[in-house]
Amino acid sequence: MCTPTCSAAFSRRVRLQPTDPETTGAASLPAVRKLLVDGVAMVRLLGPQDRFLSTIEKEYPAVTVHVRGNEVTLTGPAAGVDAVVRLVEELQLLLRTGANLGEAEVSTSARMLDADSSSSPSTVLGQAILTSRGLTVRPKTLGQSDYVNAIDENAIVFGIGPAGTGKTYLAMAKAVQALQRKEVDRIILTRPAVEAGERLGFLPGSLTDKIDPYLRPLYDALFEMMDPELVPKLLAAGTIEVAPLAYMRGRTLNSAFIVLDEAQNTTPEQMKMFLTRLGFGSQMVVTGDITQVDLPAGASGLRLVTRVLDGIDDIAFVRLTSADVVRHSLVGRIVDAYTEYDAQKQAQRYESEQARDFAARAPHQGNPRDRTPKRRSS
């Protein structure tokens, strides 16, 4: 049975959008469907403060959703009602897999079903990569699912996308999974030591102490995915290595899962150096956001490698977008806003360059009257 808290807010309604009978077909005729949901599943399906129900209503504004007890009544155009029924069924299947349902999963499932009604969001989003201390790591969007599948199928994978899309987190989960399955003997996590507008060289301590701030996000993810008492032992034994990119030169990395994070801050020379470290039985995942380059000259090895290695077998490029952001919903909108601003700025720069080129190519045509005749030498 549902709790009094959730039952008090169960009766939620969205007005049907007006339809024109002359322009709409049979799929838009009013339809009514009722679904029975288990009491515990209903609480999880609605989400805290009915947030998931609100998300469903936003995805299908033409459908009225009425929840009373364990019964869900859907009213609206037949096509919309059928879509919501399919969505609710998929969300229930997703809950049965043990997934922690969130607003991102609800929206992603709706978009997947809209794109292909025969798809199964519960299968795509229900695949568990790693389970540790009650935490299950799994893809939360279709783009993340494609990213994880690419890691399974290729020796080198580039995960390119904005902040919050889970590029590094999922790569590290796959690395820990490979180590636990004994598919590799060690994990190597690396980052270029490039300041993001700040100078940290004045910090006290040894070289390791100065480098640690750059590598801290990798350590944090490790402690989330593994037993905190086990991580120091694996680090001491060299089974897990966290090091700056400069330490990779001259090495051949065999039987290892290597993750290069913040790859947008590598130079073209560093990127070539890193990729040629690949040894037998190893796998590489390179992650980065080409819109956040902190290099002084701005020449990013990640930008260049997308053109140089595109089309080579066993190398995959997965591009994640704001639709794959799994942080606060504002993060996706922030990413879109900056993307639009950068596009406008690039267009203005292009127009300015075109104008300068045109002015440079145009022949100089002065007024003949303004020309001063040359004196002949006597």
Coordinates of C-alpha atoms in Angstrom, one line a residue:
M1 CA 0.0 0.0 0.0
C2 CA 1.2 3.5 -0.6
T3 CA 2.0 5.8 2.2
P4 CA -0.3 8.7 3.2
T5 CA 2.4 11.2 2.0
C6 CA 2.4 9.9 -1.6
S7 CA -1.4 9.3 -1.7
A8 CA -2.1 12.9 -0.8
A9 CA -0.4 14.0 -4.0
F10 CA -1.5 11.2 -6.2
S11 CA -4.4 13.1 -7.9
R12 CA -2.4 15.0 -10.5
R13 CA -3.9 16.3 -13.7
V14 CA -2.7 17.9 -16.9
R15 CA -5.1 19.5 -19.3
L16 CA -5.5 17.9 -22.7
Q17 CA -4.0 20.0 -25.5
P18 CA -6.7 21.0 -28.0
T19 CA -6.8 18.9 -31.1
D20 CA -8.3 19.5 -34.5
P21 CA -10.4 16.6 -35.6
E22 CA -9.8 17.5 -39.2
T23 CA -6.0 17.3 -39.0
T24 CA -5.7 14.4 -36.5
G25 CA -6.2 10.8 -37.2
A26 CA -7.4 7.8 -35.3
A27 CA -4.2 7.9 -33.1
S28 CA -5.4 11.2 -31.6
L29 CA -8.9 10.0 -30.6
P30 CA -9.5 10.1 -26.8
A31 CA -8.5 6.9 -25.0
V32 CA -8.6 5.7 -21.4
R33 CA -6.3 3.1 -19.9
K34 CA -5.9 1.8 -16.4
L35 CA -2.8 0.2 -14.9
L36 CA -2.4 -1.6 -11.6
V37 CA 1.0 -1.2 -9.9
D38 CA 2.3 -2.9 -6.8
G39 CA 2.2 -0.6 -3.7
V40 CA 5.9 -0.6 -3.1
A41 CA 6.7 -0.2 -6.8
M42 CA 4.2 2.7 -7.0
V43 CA 6.1 4.7 -4.4
R44 CA 9.4 4.1 -6.3
L45 CA 7.7 4.8 -9.6
L46 CA 6.4 8.2 -8.5
G47 CA 9.7 9.2 -6.9
P48 CA 10.3 11.6 -4.1
Q49 CA 7.7 14.4 -4.0
D50 CA 6.2 12.8 -7.2
R51 CA 9.2 14.0 -9.3
F52 CA 9.1 11.1 -11.7
L53 CA 5.4 11.5 -12.2
S54 CA 6.1 15.2 -13.1
T55 CA 8.7 14.1 -15.5
I56 CA 6.3 11.8 -17.3
E57 CA 3.8 14.6 -17.5
K58 CA 6.4 16.9 -19.0
E59 CA 7.3 14.3 -21.6
Y60 CA 3.7 13.7 -22.6
P61 CA 1.7 16.9 -21.9
A62 CA -1.3 15.8 -23.9
V63 CA -2.0 12.8 -21.5
T64 CA -3.8 13.2 -18.2
V65 CA -2.3 11.1 -15.5
H66 CA -4.5 10.3 -12.5
V67 CA -3.1 8.1 -9.7
R68 CA -5.3 6.8 -6.9
G69 CA -4.0 4.1 -4.6
N70 CA -2.4 1.4 -6.7
E71 CA -4.3 2.4 -9.9
V72 CA -3.0 4.7 -12.7
T73 CA -5.6 6.1 -15.1
L74 CA -4.4 7.6 -18.3
T75 CA -6.6 9.7 -20.5
G76 CA -5.7 11.4 -23.8
P77 CA -4.9 10.7 -27.5
A78 CA -4.5 7.0 -28.1
A79 CA -1.0 7.3 -29.3
G80 CA 0.1 9.3 -26.3
V81 CA -1.7 6.9 -23.8
D82 CA -0.1 3.9 -25.4
A83 CA 3.3 5.6 -25.2
V84 CA 2.9 6.3 -21.4
V85 CA 1.7 2.7 -20.8
R86 CA 4.8 1.4 -22.5
L87 CA 7.0 3.8 -20.5
V88 CA 5.4 2.8 -17.2
E89 CA 5.9 -0.9 -18.0
E90 CA 9.6 -0.3 -18.9
L91 CA 10.2 1.7 -15.7
Q92 CA 8.7 -1.1 -13.7
L93 CA 11.0 -3.6 -15.4
L94 CA 13.9 -1.3 -14.7
L95 CA 13.0 -1.2 -11.0
R96 CA 12.9 -4.9 -10.9
T97 CA 16.5 -5.1 -12.0
G98 CA 17.5 -3.2 -8.8
A99 CA 18.2 0.1 -10.6
N100 CA 17.9 3.3 -8.6
L101 CA 15.4 5.2 -10.7
G102 CA 16.0 8.9 -11.3
E103 CA 14.7 11.7 -13.4
A104 CA 17.4 11.0 -16.0
E105 CA 16.3 7.4 -16.5
V106 CA 12.7 8.5 -16.9
S107 CA 13.5 11.1 -19.5
T108 CA 15.9 8.8 -21.3
S109 CA 13.4 6.0 -21.4
A110 CA 10.7 8.3 -22.9
R111 CA 13.1 9.5 -25.6
M112 CA 14.2 6.0 -26.5
L113 CA 10.6 4.8 -26.8
D114 CA 9.7 7.9 -28.9
A115 CA 12.6 7.2 -31.3
D116 CA 11.9 3.5 -31.5
S117 CA 8.8 2.0 -29.9
S118 CA 10.3 -1.5 -30.1
S119 CA 13.3 -0.6 -28.1
S120 CA 13.7 -1.7 -24.5
P121 CA 15.0 0.9 -22.1
S122 CA 15.0 -1.5 -19.2
T123 CA 17.5 -3.7 -21.1
V124 CA 19.7 -0.9 -22.1
L125 CA 19.7 1.0 -18.8
G126 CA 19.5 -2.1 -16.6
Q127 CA 22.9 -3.5 -17.4
A128 CA 25.0 -3.3 -14.2
I129 CA 28.7 -2.7 -14.7
L130 CA 29.9 -2.9 -11.1
T131 CA 28.4 -3.3 -7.6
S132 CA 30.3 -2.2 -4.6
R133 CA 29.1 -1.4 -1.0
G134 CA 25.5 -1.2 -2.2
L135 CA 26.4 1.1 -5.1
T136 CA 25.6 -0.2 -8.6
V137 CA 27.2 1.6 -11.5
R138 CA 25.2 1.4 -14.7
P139 CA 24.7 3.6 -17.8
K140 CA 21.9 6.1 -17.3
T141 CA 21.4 7.3 -20.9
L142 CA 21.5 5.8 -24.4
G143 CA 24.7 7.6 -25.1
Q144 CA 26.3 6.2 -22.0
S145 CA 25.1 2.7 -23.0
D146 CA 26.8 3.1 -26.4
Y147 CA 29.9 4.3 -24.7
V148 CA 30.0 1.2 -22.4
N149 CA 29.4 -1.1 -25.4
A150 CA 32.2 0.6 -27.3
I151 CA 34.6 -0.2 -24.5
D152 CA 33.6 -3.8 -24.6
E153 CA 34.2 -4.0 -28.3
N154 CA 37.3 -1.9 -29.0
A155 CA 40.9 -1.7 -27.9
I156 CA 41.0 2.1 -27.8
V157 CA 37.9 4.2 -27.1
F158 CA 37.6 8.0 -27.0
G159 CA 34.8 9.3 -24.9
I160 CA 34.3 13.0 -25.8
G161 CA 31.6 15.1 -24.2
P162 CA 30.8 17.9 -21.8
A163 CA 31.1 17.8 -18.0
G164 CA 28.7 15.5 -16.1
T165 CA 28.2 12.9 -18.9
G166 CA 30.0 10.1 -16.9
K167 CA 33.0 9.7 -19.2
T168 CA 35.6 9.1 -16.6
Y169 CA 33.4 7.5 -14.0
L170 CA 32.1 4.8 -16.4
A171 CA 35.6 4.2 -17.8
M172 CA 36.9 3.6 -14.3
A173 CA 34.0 1.3 -13.5
K174 CA 34.9 -0.8 -16.6
A175 CA 38.6 -0.8 -15.5
V176 CA 37.7 -2.1 -12.0
Q177 CA 35.4 -4.6 -13.6
A178 CA 38.2 -5.9 -15.9
L179 CA 40.6 -6.2 -12.9
Q180 CA 38.0 -8.1 -10.8
R181 CA 37.4 -10.5 -13.7
K182 CA 41.2 -10.9 -14.1
E183 CA 41.0 -9.7 -17.7
V184 CA 43.9 -7.4 -16.9
D185 CA 46.7 -7.5 -14.3
R186 CA 46.6 -3.8 -13.4
I187 CA 44.9 -0.5 -13.8
I188 CA 46.7 2.7 -14.9
L189 CA 45.0 6.0 -14.4
T190 CA 46.6 9.1 -15.8
R191 CA 46.0 12.8 -16.4
P192 CA 48.0 15.7 -17.8
A193 CA 49.2 18.0 -15.1
V194 CA 47.9 21.3 -16.5
E195 CA 46.6 24.1 -14.3
A196 CA 43.1 25.4 -15.1
G197 CA 44.1 29.1 -14.8
E198 CA 45.9 28.6 -11.4
R199 CA 49.5 28.1 -10.4
L200 CA 50.0 25.3 -7.9
G201 CA 53.8 25.1 -8.0
F202 CA 54.1 27.2 -4.8
L203 CA 52.3 24.5 -2.8
P204 CA 54.5 22.9 -0.1
G205 CA 55.5 19.3 -0.2
S206 CA 57.2 16.8 -2.5
L207 CA 56.6 16.3 -6.2
T208 CA 53.9 13.7 -5.4
D209 CA 52.2 16.2 -3.0
K210 CA 52.1 18.8 -5.8
I211 CA 50.7 16.4 -8.4
D212 CA 48.0 14.9 -6.1
P213 CA 45.5 17.8 -6.6
Y214 CA 45.4 17.0 -10.3
L215 CA 44.8 13.3 -9.7
R216 CA 42.4 13.6 -6.7
P217 CA 39.2 13.0 -8.8
L218 CA 40.6 9.6 -9.9
Y219 CA 41.3 8.7 -6.3
D220 CA 37.8 9.7 -5.2
A221 CA 36.2 7.5 -7.9
L222 CA 38.4 4.5 -6.8
F223 CA 37.4 4.8 -3.2
E224 CA 33.7 4.8 -4.3
M225 CA 34.0 1.7 -6.4
M226 CA 36.3 -0.4 -4.3
D227 CA 36.8 -1.3 -0.6
P228 CA 38.5 1.7 0.9
E229 CA 40.8 -0.6 2.9
L230 CA 41.8 -2.4 -0.3
V231 CA 42.7 0.6 -2.5
P232 CA 45.9 1.6 -0.6
K233 CA 47.2 -2.0 -0.7
L234 CA 46.6 -2.2 -4.5
L235 CA 48.3 1.2 -4.9
A236 CA 51.3 0.1 -2.9
A237 CA 51.6 -3.2 -4.8
G238 CA 51.4 -1.3 -8.2
T239 CA 48.2 -3.2 -9.2
I240 CA 46.6 0.3 -9.4
E241 CA 48.8 3.1 -10.6
V242 CA 47.7 6.8 -10.6
A243 CA 50.3 9.0 -12.3
P244 CA 50.6 12.1 -14.4
L245 CA 50.9 11.7 -18.2
A246 CA 54.5 12.7 -18.3
Y247 CA 55.4 9.4 -16.4
M248 CA 54.1 7.3 -19.3
R249 CA 57.0 8.1 -21.7
G250 CA 59.2 5.2 -22.6
R251 CA 56.9 2.5 -21.2
T252 CA 55.1 -0.4 -22.8
L253 CA 51.9 -1.1 -21.0
N254 CA 51.0 -4.8 -21.3
S255 CA 47.9 -6.5 -19.7
A256 CA 46.6 -3.2 -18.4
F257 CA 43.5 -1.1 -18.5
I258 CA 44.6 2.4 -19.1
V259 CA 42.4 5.5 -18.6
L260 CA 43.6 8.9 -19.8
D261 CA 41.4 11.6 -18.3
E262 CA 41.2 15.3 -19.2
A263 CA 42.7 14.4 -22.6
Q264 CA 41.7 17.8 -24.1
N265 CA 44.8 19.2 -22.2
T266 CA 47.3 16.9 -24.0
T267 CA 49.4 18.3 -26.8
P268 CA 49.4 16.4 -30.2
E269 CA 52.8 15.1 -29.3
Q270 CA 51.7 13.9 -25.8
M271 CA 48.6 12.2 -27.4
K272 CA 50.8 10.3 -29.9
M273 CA 53.2 9.3 -27.1
F274 CA 50.4 8.0 -24.9
L275 CA 48.6 6.0 -27.6
T276 CA 51.8 4.3 -28.7
R277 CA 52.3 2.9 -25.1
L278 CA 49.5 0.3 -25.8
G279 CA 50.9 -3.2 -25.3
F280 CA 49.5 -6.8 -25.6
G281 CA 46.3 -7.6 -23.7
S282 CA 45.7 -4.0 -22.9
Q283 CA 42.8 -1.6 -23.4
M284 CA 42.8 2.2 -23.4
V285 CA 40.0 4.7 -22.7
V286 CA 40.6 8.4 -23.4
T287 CA 38.2 10.9 -22.1
G288 CA 37.9 14.7 -22.5
D289 CA 35.9 17.7 -23.3
I290 CA 37.2 19.6 -26.3
T291 CA 35.4 22.8 -25.2
Q292 CA 37.5 23.1 -22.0
V293 CA 41.1 23.3 -23.2
D294 CA 43.4 24.8 -20.6
L295 CA 46.6 24.7 -22.8
P296 CA 48.2 28.1 -23.3
A297 CA 48.4 27.7 -27.0
G298 CA 45.1 26.0 -27.3
A299 CA 46.5 23.2 -29.6
S300 CA 44.7 20.1 -28.2
G301 CA 45.8 16.6 -29.0
L302 CA 42.3 15.3 -28.5
R303 CA 41.0 17.6 -31.3
L304 CA 43.6 16.5 -33.7
V305 CA 43.3 12.7 -33.0
T306 CA 39.6 12.8 -34.0
R307 CA 40.7 13.6 -37.5
V308 CA 43.9 11.5 -37.6
L309 CA 42.5 8.2 -36.3
D310 CA 38.9 8.3 -37.5
G311 CA 37.9 5.2 -39.4
I312 CA 40.6 2.9 -38.0
D313 CA 39.4 -0.6 -36.9
D314 CA 39.4 -1.3 -33.2
I315 CA 39.3 2.4 -32.4
A316 CA 36.0 4.0 -31.5
F317 CA 34.9 7.6 -31.0
V318 CA 31.8 8.1 -28.8
R319 CA 30.5 11.6 -28.6
L320 CA 28.3 12.4 -25.6
T321 CA 26.0 15.4 -25.5
S322 CA 24.0 17.5 -23.0
A323 CA 21.3 14.8 -23.2
D324 CA 23.8 12.4 -21.5
V325 CA 24.4 14.7 -18.5
V326 CA 23.5 12.9 -15.3
R327 CA 24.2 15.7 -12.8
H328 CA 21.7 18.4 -11.8
S329 CA 19.3 19.3 -14.6
L330 CA 20.8 22.8 -14.7
V331 CA 24.1 21.3 -15.9
G332 CA 22.6 20.2 -19.2
R333 CA 21.1 23.6 -19.8
I334 CA 24.4 25.3 -18.9
V335 CA 26.2 23.1 -21.4
D336 CA 23.7 24.0 -24.1
A337 CA 23.9 27.7 -23.3
Y338 CA 27.7 27.7 -23.6
T339 CA 27.6 25.5 -26.8
E340 CA 25.2 28.1 -28.4
Y341 CA 27.4 31.0 -27.3
D342 CA 30.6 29.3 -28.7
A343 CA 28.8 28.6 -32.0
Q344 CA 27.7 32.3 -32.3
K345 CA 31.3 33.4 -31.4
Q346 CA 32.8 31.1 -34.0
A347 CA 30.3 32.3 -36.6
Q348 CA 31.2 36.0 -35.8
R349 CA 34.9 35.1 -36.0
Y350 CA 34.4 33.4 -39.4
E351 CA 32.5 36.4 -40.8
S352 CA 35.3 38.7 -39.6
E353 CA 38.0 36.6 -41.2
Q354 CA 36.0 36.4 -44.5
A355 CA 35.6 40.2 -44.5
R356 CA 39.4 40.7 -43.9
D357 CA 40.2 38.2 -46.7
F358 CA 37.8 40.0 -49.1
A359 CA 39.3 43.4 -48.3
A360 CA 42.9 42.0 -48.8
R361 CA 42.0 40.5 -52.2
A362 CA 40.1 43.6 -53.5
P363 CA 42.2 45.7 -55.9
H364 CA 43.1 49.2 -54.8
Q365 CA 41.1 51.6 -56.9
G366 CA 41.8 55.2 -56.1
N367 CA 40.4 58.3 -57.7
P368 CA 42.6 59.4 -60.6
R369 CA 42.2 63.0 -59.6
D370 CA 43.8 62.2 -56.2
R371 CA 46.9 60.8 -57.8
T372 CA 49.9 63.1 -57.8
P373 CA 51.8 62.9 -61.1
K374 CA 55.4 62.0 -60.9
R375 CA 58.0 64.6 -61.9
R376 CA 60.3 63.7 -64.6
S377 CA 64.0 64.0 -63.8
S378 CA 65.7 66.6 -65.9

